[in-house]
XYZ file of C-alpha atoms in Angstrom:
774
model
C -6.308 53.008 -1.437
C -3.895 52.063 -4.275
C -3.353 48.689 -5.975
C -0.376 47.886 -3.746
C -2.226 48.716 -0.562
C -5.298 46.631 -1.355
C -3.109 43.493 -1.539
C -1.980 44.214 2.007
C -5.497 43.083 2.861
C -4.751 39.582 1.484
C -1.209 38.713 2.509
C 0.124 38.848 6.048
C 3.260 40.669 7.056
C 5.326 37.439 7.218
C 4.359 36.570 3.675
C 5.175 40.056 2.350
C 8.707 39.587 3.707
C 9.213 36.741 1.211
C 11.968 36.306 -1.335
C 12.326 38.400 -4.476
C 10.473 36.011 -6.749
C 7.362 35.949 -4.535
C 7.429 39.754 -4.269
C 7.603 39.961 -8.070
C 4.569 37.673 -8.295
C 2.556 39.966 -6.010
C 3.581 43.034 -7.984
C 2.470 41.295 -11.189
C -0.890 40.461 -9.590
C -1.391 44.092 -8.489
C -0.656 45.319 -12.005
C -2.912 42.670 -13.532
C -5.905 43.780 -11.450
C -5.181 47.509 -11.650
C -4.711 47.549 -15.454
C -7.534 45.155 -16.312
C -10.104 46.793 -18.599
C -12.813 44.398 -17.456
C -14.596 45.022 -14.140
C -13.057 42.768 -11.450
C -13.638 42.526 -7.719
C -13.046 39.952 -4.942
C -15.257 39.652 -1.854
C -14.837 37.443 1.212
C -17.403 35.251 2.967
C -18.778 38.358 4.764
C -19.607 40.002 1.393
C -16.903 42.609 1.995
C -15.013 43.737 -1.121
C -11.294 43.062 -0.605
C -9.978 43.700 -4.165
C -11.368 45.874 -6.950
C -10.092 47.710 -10.043
C -10.972 51.058 -11.594
C -13.229 49.481 -14.254
C -15.508 48.190 -11.509
C -15.312 51.435 -9.520
C -16.394 53.385 -12.652
C -19.553 51.286 -12.906
C -20.429 52.113 -9.302
C -19.508 55.783 -9.799
C -16.928 55.578 -6.979
C -13.183 55.620 -6.496
C -11.254 52.409 -5.822
C -10.525 53.404 -2.233
C -14.289 54.027 -1.719
C -15.034 50.460 -2.797
C -12.398 48.348 -1.020
C -13.254 47.369 2.541
C -16.991 48.098 2.186
C -19.839 45.602 1.931
C -21.629 45.026 -1.363
C -24.856 46.384 0.050
C -23.177 49.784 0.543
C -21.662 50.220 -2.911
C -23.769 48.476 -5.573
C -25.876 50.726 -7.807
C -29.546 50.413 -8.610
C -30.087 47.764 -11.263
C -26.422 46.709 -11.110
C -26.091 42.904 -11.060
C -29.616 42.562 -9.681
C -29.206 38.865 -8.662
C -25.628 39.102 -7.433
C -26.378 37.915 -3.860
C -27.946 34.677 -5.095
C -24.972 33.866 -7.324
C -22.481 34.914 -4.641
C -24.089 32.430 -2.254
C -23.817 29.711 -4.900
C -20.120 30.442 -5.446
C -19.507 30.455 -1.675
C -20.886 26.910 -1.680
C -18.108 25.959 -4.112
C -20.173 26.107 -7.349
C -18.700 28.413 -10.001
C -21.358 30.049 -12.157
C -21.847 32.453 -15.088
C -24.838 34.738 -15.737
C -25.762 37.413 -18.266
C -27.201 40.685 -16.940
C -27.534 44.361 -17.775
C -25.203 46.789 -16.044
C -26.362 50.393 -15.671
C -23.665 52.632 -14.169
C -24.908 55.379 -11.857
C -23.537 58.221 -13.983
C -24.854 56.931 -17.372
C -28.458 56.694 -18.521
C -27.789 53.679 -20.739
C -26.392 50.286 -19.801
C -24.574 47.379 -21.372
C -24.988 43.632 -21.248
C -22.257 41.681 -19.449
C -21.462 38.058 -18.814
C -20.621 37.894 -15.123
C -18.506 34.983 -13.775
C -18.518 34.063 -10.102
C -15.412 31.962 -9.275
C -14.859 30.296 -5.876
C -11.576 31.204 -4.138
C -10.502 28.136 -2.120
C -7.795 27.470 0.430
C -5.550 24.359 0.667
C -8.143 22.429 2.640
C -10.709 22.963 -0.115
C -12.753 25.478 1.921
C -14.160 28.519 0.086
C -12.442 31.715 1.330
C -14.154 34.159 -1.037
C -15.471 34.896 -4.521
C -13.777 36.421 -7.577
C -16.226 38.305 -9.846
C -15.360 39.113 -13.510
C -17.693 40.979 -15.884
C -17.152 40.573 -19.653
C -19.097 42.742 -22.160
C -21.210 40.656 -24.537
C -20.787 42.772 -27.719
C -21.647 46.188 -28.999
C -24.257 45.272 -31.623
C -26.048 43.044 -29.157
C -25.536 44.961 -25.940
C -25.892 48.661 -26.727
C -29.562 49.700 -26.427
C -28.616 52.945 -28.065
C -28.195 51.020 -31.318
C -31.964 50.750 -31.511
C -32.114 54.472 -32.108
C -30.204 54.125 -35.384
C -32.533 54.669 -38.291
C -30.803 52.774 -40.980
C -29.983 49.100 -41.031
C -27.290 49.856 -43.618
C -25.668 52.438 -41.359
C -25.705 49.979 -38.496
C -24.241 47.230 -40.689
C -21.474 49.367 -42.156
C -20.492 51.309 -39.038
C -20.699 48.450 -36.496
C -17.481 47.934 -34.547
C -18.097 44.191 -34.533
C -17.874 42.067 -37.679
C -21.100 41.362 -39.536
C -21.818 38.896 -42.338
C -25.062 38.374 -44.215
C -25.110 34.841 -45.617
C -27.281 33.004 -48.120
C -27.820 29.262 -47.783
C -27.130 27.361 -50.998
C -29.305 24.303 -51.306
C -29.199 21.171 -53.454
C -32.237 20.110 -55.523
C -33.386 17.992 -52.593
C -33.358 21.035 -50.334
C -30.239 20.057 -48.412
C -27.938 22.968 -47.499
C -24.576 22.404 -49.199
C -22.792 25.716 -48.544
C -23.150 29.364 -47.581
C -22.385 32.405 -49.794
C -21.421 35.786 -48.367
C -23.972 38.364 -49.527
C -22.600 41.264 -47.548
C -19.643 41.891 -45.222
C -18.954 44.983 -43.156
C -15.528 46.682 -42.827
C -14.960 45.253 -39.351
C -15.017 41.610 -40.491
C -12.922 42.537 -43.553
C -10.256 43.959 -41.232
C -10.308 40.791 -39.131
C -9.958 38.629 -42.237
C -7.195 40.863 -43.704
C -9.092 41.283 -47.003
C -11.251 43.874 -48.802
C -15.031 43.819 -48.560
C -15.473 43.254 -52.278
C -13.144 40.231 -52.044
C -15.415 38.661 -49.445
C -18.832 39.457 -50.886
C -19.996 36.804 -53.306
C -17.482 34.203 -52.086
C -18.302 30.940 -50.371
C -17.902 31.166 -46.609
C -15.644 28.102 -46.535
C -13.274 29.760 -49.050
C -13.359 33.325 -47.820
C -12.857 32.528 -44.130
C -11.041 29.181 -44.312
C -9.080 29.797 -41.107
C -12.118 29.833 -38.848
C -12.369 27.116 -36.202
C -14.333 24.988 -35.341
C -14.514 23.008 -38.547
C -18.207 22.297 -37.918
C -19.151 25.962 -38.485
C -21.430 25.066 -41.430
C -23.259 22.473 -39.265
C -23.869 25.103 -36.608
C -25.229 27.547 -39.196
C -27.579 24.825 -40.455
C -28.734 24.258 -36.879
C -29.554 27.965 -36.598
C -31.696 27.783 -39.760
C -33.561 24.697 -38.499
C -34.033 26.107 -34.981
C -35.174 29.498 -36.214
C -33.705 30.993 -33.036
C -30.471 32.878 -32.298
C -27.387 30.757 -31.709
C -24.093 31.746 -30.029
C -20.678 30.040 -29.883
C -16.997 30.925 -29.709
C -14.623 30.565 -32.675
C -10.845 30.341 -32.655
C -9.300 31.895 -35.762
C -6.036 32.624 -37.536
C -7.357 35.326 -39.873
C -5.252 38.167 -41.198
C -2.014 36.595 -40.044
C -2.904 36.775 -36.373
C -4.512 34.420 -33.844
C -7.522 35.298 -31.753
C -11.058 34.498 -30.609
C -14.423 35.610 -32.013
C -17.849 35.201 -30.437
C -20.373 34.406 -33.161
C -24.044 35.317 -32.795
C -26.203 33.756 -35.549
C -29.657 35.201 -36.356
C -31.865 33.493 -38.937
C -33.883 35.439 -41.481
C -36.404 34.098 -43.947
C -35.005 30.582 -43.916
C -32.314 31.085 -46.529
C -30.520 34.091 -45.076
C -28.492 34.372 -41.900
C -26.878 37.324 -40.168
C -23.717 36.484 -38.236
C -22.288 38.911 -35.689
C -18.593 38.414 -34.841
C -17.417 40.071 -31.605
C -13.688 40.119 -30.986
C -13.303 38.580 -27.538
C -9.561 37.984 -27.767
C -8.858 40.600 -25.128
C -11.570 39.202 -22.866
C -10.146 35.685 -23.248
C -6.676 37.015 -22.433
C -8.047 38.861 -19.416
C -9.897 35.721 -18.336
C -6.683 33.732 -18.534
C -4.826 36.435 -16.619
C -7.594 36.430 -14.036
C -7.438 32.655 -13.761
C -3.676 32.881 -13.214
C -4.259 35.603 -10.660
C -6.911 33.520 -8.894
C -4.615 30.503 -8.823
C -1.745 32.553 -7.404
C -4.041 34.246 -4.949
C -5.430 30.865 -3.904
C -1.897 29.555 -3.544
C -0.931 32.445 -1.291
C -4.125 31.969 0.698
C -3.451 28.253 1.047
C 0.067 28.962 2.262
C -1.300 31.166 4.997
C -4.001 28.631 5.875
C -1.409 25.847 5.991
C 0.830 27.855 8.264
C -1.961 28.837 10.604
C -4.812 26.342 10.551
C -2.897 23.134 9.870
C 0.133 23.761 12.045
C 0.756 21.024 14.647
C 0.584 23.664 17.384
C -2.188 25.296 19.399
C -2.406 28.832 17.983
C -4.503 31.875 18.929
C -4.745 35.294 17.287
C -5.705 38.132 19.634
C -6.500 41.703 18.835
C -4.558 44.409 20.656
C -7.516 44.570 23.062
C -7.182 40.862 23.903
C -10.184 39.618 21.844
C -9.815 36.188 20.206
C -9.952 36.716 16.419
C -8.960 33.277 15.170
C -7.559 29.949 16.332
C -6.003 26.881 14.736
C -8.137 23.833 14.036
C -6.020 21.778 16.428
C -6.927 24.097 19.300
C -10.667 23.603 18.786
C -10.092 19.860 18.538
C -7.946 19.730 21.661
C -10.250 21.882 23.767
C -13.385 20.242 22.389
C -15.226 23.551 21.870
C -17.070 24.980 18.886
C -15.603 27.909 16.981
C -18.509 30.159 17.941
C -17.829 29.541 21.635
C -14.285 30.908 21.325
C -14.027 33.501 18.547
C -14.915 37.054 19.610
C -14.531 36.476 23.348
C -11.822 37.983 25.579
C -8.914 35.635 26.136
C -8.914 36.580 29.811
C -12.194 34.641 30.297
C -10.307 31.379 29.697
C -7.376 32.018 32.070
C -7.257 30.774 35.650
C -7.208 33.673 38.168
C -3.599 33.121 39.234
C -2.429 32.861 35.603
C -4.376 36.014 34.666
C -2.862 37.927 37.585
C 0.661 36.788 36.784
C 0.336 37.650 33.088
C -1.231 41.024 33.849
C 1.578 41.982 36.226
C 4.530 40.720 34.227
C 3.620 38.857 31.030
C 1.616 41.371 28.976
C 3.885 44.334 29.826
C 6.889 42.215 28.827
C 5.131 41.208 25.601
C 4.479 44.800 24.495
C 7.938 45.869 25.671
C 10.092 43.037 24.317
C 7.735 41.673 21.643
C 7.544 38.113 23.019
C 6.843 35.819 25.984
C 8.603 32.476 26.266
C 7.116 29.335 27.916
C 4.999 30.943 30.611
C 3.193 28.226 32.663
C -0.520 28.839 33.056
C -3.853 27.067 33.289
C -6.785 27.345 30.863
C -10.345 26.861 32.116
C -13.408 26.342 29.940
C -16.138 28.456 31.608
C -19.017 26.264 30.387
C -17.627 22.934 31.652
C -14.957 23.976 34.140
C -12.457 21.666 32.416
C -8.825 22.620 33.086
C -5.803 22.400 30.802
C -2.241 22.818 32.000
C -0.304 24.605 29.266
C 2.816 26.629 28.584
C 2.089 29.949 26.899
C 4.427 31.585 24.396
C 3.478 34.773 22.578
C 4.892 37.234 20.074
C 3.701 40.577 18.783
C 2.928 40.915 15.062
C 3.717 44.363 13.633
C 0.602 44.388 11.414
C -2.673 42.565 11.296
C -5.202 42.450 8.514
C -5.584 46.242 8.738
C -2.533 48.383 8.349
C -1.078 49.704 11.561
C -3.052 47.401 13.887
C -0.932 45.023 15.919
C -1.899 41.456 16.691
C -0.852 39.050 19.427
C -0.004 35.532 18.297
C -0.134 32.949 21.106
C 1.300 29.431 20.991
C 0.067 26.988 23.631
C 1.910 23.795 24.524
C -0.314 21.205 26.202
C 1.764 20.124 29.180
C -0.782 17.431 30.002
C 0.122 15.529 26.854
C 3.810 16.015 27.524
C 3.502 14.784 31.096
C 1.476 11.816 29.900
C 4.161 11.024 27.347
C 6.838 11.237 30.024
C 4.796 8.977 32.284
C 4.240 6.459 29.506
C 7.934 6.566 28.671
C 8.901 5.846 32.274
C 6.285 3.096 32.519
C 7.554 1.519 29.278
C 11.090 1.661 30.622
C 9.953 0.018 33.856
C 8.030 -2.697 31.993
C 11.043 -3.291 29.761
C 13.273 -3.652 32.815
C 10.877 -6.108 34.475
C 10.652 -8.142 31.277
C 14.367 -8.446 30.631
C 15.064 -9.187 34.303
C 12.618 -12.105 34.207
C 14.039 -13.616 31.044
C 16.363 -16.591 31.697
C 19.015 -15.195 29.325
C 22.025 -12.936 29.907
C 21.119 -9.610 28.246
C 23.392 -6.611 27.822
C 23.517 -3.410 25.818
C 26.817 -1.753 25.004
C 28.103 1.158 22.977
C 29.922 0.436 19.702
C 33.240 0.401 21.622
C 31.877 -2.522 23.775
C 31.304 -0.367 26.914
C 28.337 -1.730 28.875
C 25.524 0.688 29.779
C 22.726 -1.833 30.525
C 22.673 -5.373 31.985
C 19.781 -7.477 33.234
C 19.514 -9.347 36.530
C 20.767 -12.713 35.157
C 23.800 -10.998 33.624
C 24.611 -9.512 37.037
C 24.039 -12.836 38.812
C 26.358 -14.596 36.367
C 29.287 -12.158 36.195
C 28.681 -10.240 39.471
C 29.178 -8.864 41.901
C 26.680 -6.018 41.254
C 25.423 -3.699 38.528
C 27.768 -0.856 39.449
C 30.754 -3.162 39.019
C 29.703 -4.042 35.445
C 28.388 -0.811 33.914
C 31.145 1.201 32.302
C 33.327 -1.883 31.715
C 33.873 -3.426 28.303
C 32.260 -6.821 27.849
C 35.404 -8.012 26.080
C 37.106 -7.984 29.520
C 34.682 -10.716 30.703
C 35.844 -13.208 28.043
C 38.810 -15.541 28.742
C 41.981 -15.002 26.739
C 41.302 -18.185 24.783
C 38.095 -16.657 23.408
C 39.371 -13.140 22.718
C 40.346 -13.824 19.127
C 36.970 -15.375 18.240
C 35.114 -12.478 19.906
C 37.119 -9.828 18.058
C 36.427 -11.642 14.795
C 32.719 -11.685 15.600
C 32.643 -7.929 16.287
C 34.584 -7.135 13.127
C 32.182 -9.233 11.020
C 29.082 -7.298 12.126
C 28.187 -4.620 9.546
C 25.102 -2.708 8.516
C 24.355 -5.297 5.833
C 24.989 -8.254 8.205
C 24.402 -6.850 11.714
C 23.735 -10.161 13.540
C 26.079 -12.951 14.584
C 26.003 -16.093 16.771
C 29.014 -17.351 18.733
C 29.378 -20.037 21.401
C 31.999 -19.300 24.045
C 33.235 -20.649 27.345
C 32.630 -18.024 30.068
C 33.475 -18.236 33.756
C 30.795 -17.200 36.218
C 31.412 -15.208 39.394
C 32.373 -18.419 41.215
C 34.913 -19.528 38.584
C 32.779 -22.304 37.048
C 33.139 -22.725 33.291
C 29.868 -22.521 31.373
C 29.090 -22.819 27.678
C 27.230 -19.638 26.638
C 25.638 -19.223 23.185
C 25.786 -15.474 22.390
C 23.495 -13.776 19.881
C 24.774 -10.275 19.099
C 23.071 -7.538 17.053
C 24.694 -4.287 15.900
C 21.998 -1.563 15.905
C 22.352 1.512 13.644
C 20.693 4.917 13.907
C 18.649 6.587 11.153
C 21.836 7.877 9.562
C 23.357 4.401 9.322
C 25.893 4.950 12.092
C 26.524 2.209 14.735
C 24.542 3.019 17.853
C 24.776 0.053 20.201
C 25.448 -3.681 20.464
C 22.673 -5.867 21.891
C 23.891 -9.210 23.226
C 21.737 -12.126 24.432
C 23.496 -15.101 25.989
C 21.950 -18.474 26.837
C 23.600 -21.069 29.046
C 23.804 -24.204 26.873
C 26.119 -26.199 29.157
C 23.479 -28.798 29.992
C 22.405 -28.921 26.344
C 26.006 -29.375 25.213
C 26.516 -32.197 27.721
C 23.289 -33.883 26.604
C 24.322 -33.490 22.981
C 27.693 -35.072 23.719
C 25.959 -37.979 25.434
C 23.658 -38.307 22.442
C 26.612 -38.345 20.050
C 28.307 -41.041 22.137
C 25.103 -43.063 22.189
C 24.705 -42.665 18.403
C 28.283 -43.814 17.883
C 27.656 -46.879 20.037
C 24.427 -47.615 18.167
C 26.206 -47.313 14.827
C 28.911 -49.711 16.029
C 26.289 -52.143 17.345
C 24.373 -51.867 14.073
C 27.461 -52.687 12.060
C 28.110 -55.667 14.348
C 24.488 -56.759 13.963
C 24.719 -56.598 10.175
C 27.930 -58.611 10.214
C 26.286 -61.123 12.549
C 23.178 -61.344 10.345
C 25.278 -61.927 7.256
C 27.425 -64.590 8.960
C 24.416 -66.165 10.633
C 22.473 -66.346 7.391
C 25.454 -67.916 5.637
C 26.066 -70.415 8.425
C 22.370 -71.303 8.762
C 21.853 -71.687 5.031
C 24.631 -74.315 4.803
C 22.935 -76.965 7.088
C 19.625 -76.385 5.345
C 21.201 -76.912 1.940
C 22.731 -80.255 3.244
C 19.334 -81.310 4.644
C 17.728 -80.784 1.242
C 20.655 -82.502 -0.486
C 20.561 -85.627 1.688
C 16.761 -85.705 1.555
C 17.067 -85.954 -2.212
C 19.691 -88.740 -1.790
C 17.427 -90.661 0.589
C 14.505 -90.220 -1.829
C 16.522 -91.884 -4.588
C 17.900 -94.725 -2.346
C 15.346 -95.411 0.395
C 12.005 -94.230 -0.952
C 11.657 -96.918 -3.675
C 12.105 -99.644 -1.059
C 10.233 -98.085 1.883
C 7.146 -97.077 -0.009
C 4.857 -94.010 0.241
C 5.406 -93.181 3.907
C 9.148 -92.582 3.424
C 8.513 -90.472 0.341
C 5.982 -88.314 2.219
C 8.409 -87.862 5.146
C 11.158 -86.768 2.779
C 8.779 -84.208 1.190
C 8.065 -82.716 4.625
C 11.799 -82.465 5.351
C 12.450 -80.783 1.968
C 9.606 -78.245 2.428
C 10.743 -77.414 5.976
C 14.330 -76.866 4.800
C 13.135 -74.715 1.911
C 10.871 -72.651 4.242
C 13.719 -72.181 6.737
C 16.023 -71.025 3.932
C 13.396 -68.531 2.709
C 12.850 -67.250 6.246
C 16.579 -66.656 6.728
C 16.710 -64.836 3.357
C 13.739 -62.639 4.273
C 15.223 -61.785 7.686
C 18.461 -60.771 5.998
C 16.512 -58.593 3.563
C 14.617 -57.007 6.464
C 17.876 -56.269 8.310
C 19.507 -54.730 5.265
C 16.461 -52.574 4.556
C 16.618 -51.089 8.048
C 20.292 -50.069 7.822
C 20.689 -49.222 4.137
C 21.248 -45.533 3.217
C 18.486 -44.018 1.097
C 19.213 -42.413 -2.284
C 16.253 -40.148 -3.097
C 16.107 -38.866 -6.683
C 13.657 -38.286 -9.500
C 12.468 -41.578 -11.015
C 9.761 -42.834 -13.337
C 7.451 -45.232 -11.485
C 6.705 -47.050 -14.743
C 10.355 -48.112 -15.010
C 10.257 -49.681 -11.517
C 6.971 -51.463 -12.294
C 8.355 -52.941 -15.522
C 11.486 -54.135 -13.723
C 9.492 -55.944 -11.001
C 7.132 -57.550 -13.538
C 10.177 -58.742 -15.498
C 11.763 -60.287 -12.397
C 8.550 -62.122 -11.484
C 7.609 -62.987 -15.064
C 7.952 -66.759 -14.586
C 5.886 -66.801 -11.372
C 3.215 -64.610 -12.975
C 3.015 -66.938 -15.982
C 2.795 -70.086 -13.828
C 0.002 -68.525 -11.728
C -1.891 -67.415 -14.856
C -2.097 -63.892 -13.388
C -3.512 -61.225 -15.745
C -1.749 -57.902 -15.037
C -3.182 -54.460 -15.915
C -1.040 -51.290 -15.538
C -2.336 -47.696 -15.386
C 0.783 -45.573 -14.807
C 0.861 -41.741 -14.714
C 3.962 -40.443 -16.592
C 4.776 -37.840 -13.917
C 8.160 -38.325 -12.204
C 8.374 -38.717 -8.437
C 11.108 -38.141 -5.874
C 11.840 -41.480 -4.174
C 14.497 -44.077 -3.355
C 14.242 -46.523 -6.284
C 15.475 -49.581 -4.292
C 12.873 -48.977 -1.567
C 10.099 -48.571 -4.130
C 11.213 -51.812 -5.842
C 11.169 -53.738 -2.541
C 7.617 -52.617 -1.710
C 6.280 -53.286 -5.178
C 8.064 -56.727 -5.359
C 6.452 -57.896 -2.115
C 2.988 -56.571 -3.066
C 3.045 -58.357 -6.453
C 4.368 -61.566 -4.791
C 1.531 -61.268 -2.263
C -1.028 -61.097 -5.099
C 0.475 -64.268 -6.662
C 0.434 -66.227 -3.376
C -3.071 -65.302 -2.231
C -4.995 -65.894 -5.483
C -8.403 -67.523 -5.175
C -8.763 -71.157 -6.330
C -11.153 -71.810 -9.155
C -11.040 -68.219 -10.450
C -8.835 -66.564 -13.097
C -6.313 -64.458 -11.183
C -6.098 -60.732 -12.051
C -4.076 -57.830 -10.687
C -4.159 -54.055 -11.403
C -1.202 -51.743 -10.761
C -2.235 -48.084 -10.768
C -0.117 -44.917 -10.251
C -2.035 -41.600 -10.152
C -2.120 -38.155 -8.498
C -3.954 -37.846 -5.190
C -6.117 -34.885 -4.083
C -6.473 -34.228 -0.402
C -5.000 -32.270 2.474
C -1.525 -33.164 1.179
C -1.298 -33.539 -2.573
C 0.861 -36.419 -3.734
C 0.802 -39.687 -5.683
C -0.747 -43.088 -4.923
C 0.704 -46.435 -6.116
C -2.019 -49.115 -5.820
C -1.803 -52.919 -6.230
C -5.250 -54.540 -6.338
C -6.028 -58.273 -6.828
C -9.089 -60.545 -6.905
C -7.634 -63.153 -4.530
C -8.896 -64.648 -1.303
C -8.871 -61.285 0.517
C -9.111 -60.776 4.281
C -11.288 -59.280 6.986
C -10.881 -55.479 7.212
C -10.421 -55.732 10.949
C -7.005 -57.366 10.336
C -5.777 -54.504 8.055
C -3.202 -53.353 10.631
C -2.222 -56.837 11.857
C -1.006 -58.101 8.479
C 1.903 -55.591 8.468
C 3.427 -57.080 11.626
C 6.347 -59.553 11.202
C 5.402 -63.275 11.185
C 1.662 -62.448 11.461
C -0.299 -64.713 9.098
C -4.065 -64.744 8.549
C -3.939 -68.197 6.869
C -2.349 -71.519 7.846
C 1.109 -72.360 6.548
C -0.265 -75.299 4.656
C -2.838 -73.207 2.804
C -0.405 -70.531 1.520
C 3.363 -70.614 1.274
C 5.386 -67.774 2.770
C 7.247 -66.554 5.847
C 4.863 -63.780 6.938
C 7.536 -61.105 6.696
C 6.939 -59.643 3.191
C 4.277 -57.088 4.253
C 6.354 -56.231 7.333
C 9.192 -55.279 4.958
C 6.746 -53.070 3.023
C 5.605 -51.263 6.186
C 9.186 -50.774 7.459
C 10.445 -49.429 4.097
C 7.457 -47.063 3.770
C 8.014 -45.725 7.305
C 11.741 -45.088 6.613
C 10.928 -43.135 3.432
C 8.097 -41.092 4.960
C 5.455 -42.896 2.881
C 2.084 -44.268 4.011
C 0.867 -47.787 3.220
C -2.734 -48.871 3.709
C -4.554 -52.181 3.169
C -8.208 -52.866 2.459
C -9.934 -56.145 1.612
C -13.007 -58.346 1.713
C -12.961 -62.132 2.208
C -13.322 -64.005 -1.064
C -13.252 -60.847 -3.191
C -9.670 -59.606 -3.074
C -7.325 -57.093 -1.452
C -5.931 -53.673 -2.285
C -2.727 -52.044 -1.032
C -2.191 -48.245 -1.445
C 1.280 -46.716 -1.141
C 0.994 -42.884 -0.801
C 4.081 -40.982 -1.934
C 4.388 -37.282 -0.981
C 4.702 -34.740 -3.805
C 8.330 -33.722 -4.297
């Protein structure tokens, strides 16, 4: 069997019919194996040799065609690779290995030492498909037992094919090795170095062979002297104007002398690289076949011409739920139902061998062990060659009809569920082609436009829109693109009874995978009642706004008109005090004081009510402000009152800005400071602290606190004090109208703030205004 024919054992017929470049690659691989001077063979998992070259056949004393296709047990010679089975098993487990052994060919009395590499050959899935074996000779001076018969060391040294150097270690006074001098060099190493022997002998090793790599060669030689045992390593060199590889064997002498054997392994390294390339290409071809067969998303079977199952795809074992051993090697007929077997025997198999194929033949598979049945469609084709030349194979593709039927059933059920869902939705749903032709409508769409589904499908939905809405609809359709496929449009549509209804349409232009318009989905919701309610709400809001404006005008006029009599009451009370009080005595003066205080209280009440009314209706202007500026402004405005009350004020203000309406914040802070002035405790120095800081909690924000040491209040009244005209103390005890804290609560509510009060009788009160973080 020639080099070309042995590769027919590796690649299938479909892969041999590949393009020119792949064919060239296979030819190169054949030549690489056939011309290799090193023994090479490849065996599969059954220990059958599939590839071998003449160098390996010579060792076994056979021809190449006597080696290929036979098991190792039939061809290996006595003493040849004595532990090969152990290392083959290791490589088949995915562990590459390298051993050194003696090889004794059958037709030669002497042998030679080889380094044998066992390389795993893997497919795409990472499974080991076989083993590549490469034997590399170790070196003549080391490996040839016949060399022991030579009588003269000098003759061996001078006539050795491998390079030899005898070195002397040069030591410093402290005994440290500083260099090595060449005592003797043979012709072989002189040829490698491109110099004469006499030019090498007597020179320092570092000078004579400066182009040796690695650079730590001297360290390795020192290690050999210290170890007193042979050392071996590979050296890359650029000696004699060429590049190559040497294998150095170092043998120590009396402690100062070393003998170094250089074996030229350049050819072996090149062959190893070629072999690695060949293995990679062979693995690639093997993976391609495995991908096509084992990983195909189809149920595949390979039958011999006699109908025996030789292989099957992984998906088939998974789908049938059987082990590989329960299927491979058995007749395919055992798995066919009787009627399917009879039909295939009468018509299918004869047609297969006559025409070369069978297309979509329905049949039933039965698993004999479990009796489980599988409805499938069988397709088959006849391969011209199998793994052995001239033997035909039958490739069978099975389509699981059960899965297909289940998919069809699920598709129909999904379509039914979709229909039920869209029919139960309260919206008008339609699907149309890009030219607006309807091909699907739900029950509410039919009930609205009527009279039935047949009268709507096939029509364009643009025909259902009144002429007054045609222009808006056409504009909506033209505006829908791939980048902006959705649009919303409210239109007046007439139902089947001629009633006008406001319909809010949401339309979506759906594209296919290629970006082409596929359909238009439209969802319409009847918003007539919502539109009517919205109109009523707008009318109500307009009336409220008008009433509010009237109320503000009334409040302004009323406050002006009410303030005038009160001012006259206070004026004439002052006149009476100057005219009547001196004559009438203390009772008249006391009565005039009551009248003046009542007039002043009424005037303050009217002013506070006007402030309350304006705070309710005023537009808010929210912007970034510094709370410290508002605090300073309020303290400036109330400076005289604070001084008269002897109130000590402490401010702790965070510099962070806050988003708020500055007028609202001023009103709240003004009333809280005024409250602290009014409700100070008698007999105690009044004090107040204004603090603005960040707040941690569920909602981060800021807290503005005003805390005093006044008369305080019971905590149970914390909510009551924010109600208008609610006072916890008698009018005579504390001046005020009882509306200041109500203004604070109303302003905080309008701005979305939170105001809280806490206090203890006789100890003071604290008011916290929580501002949300902007």
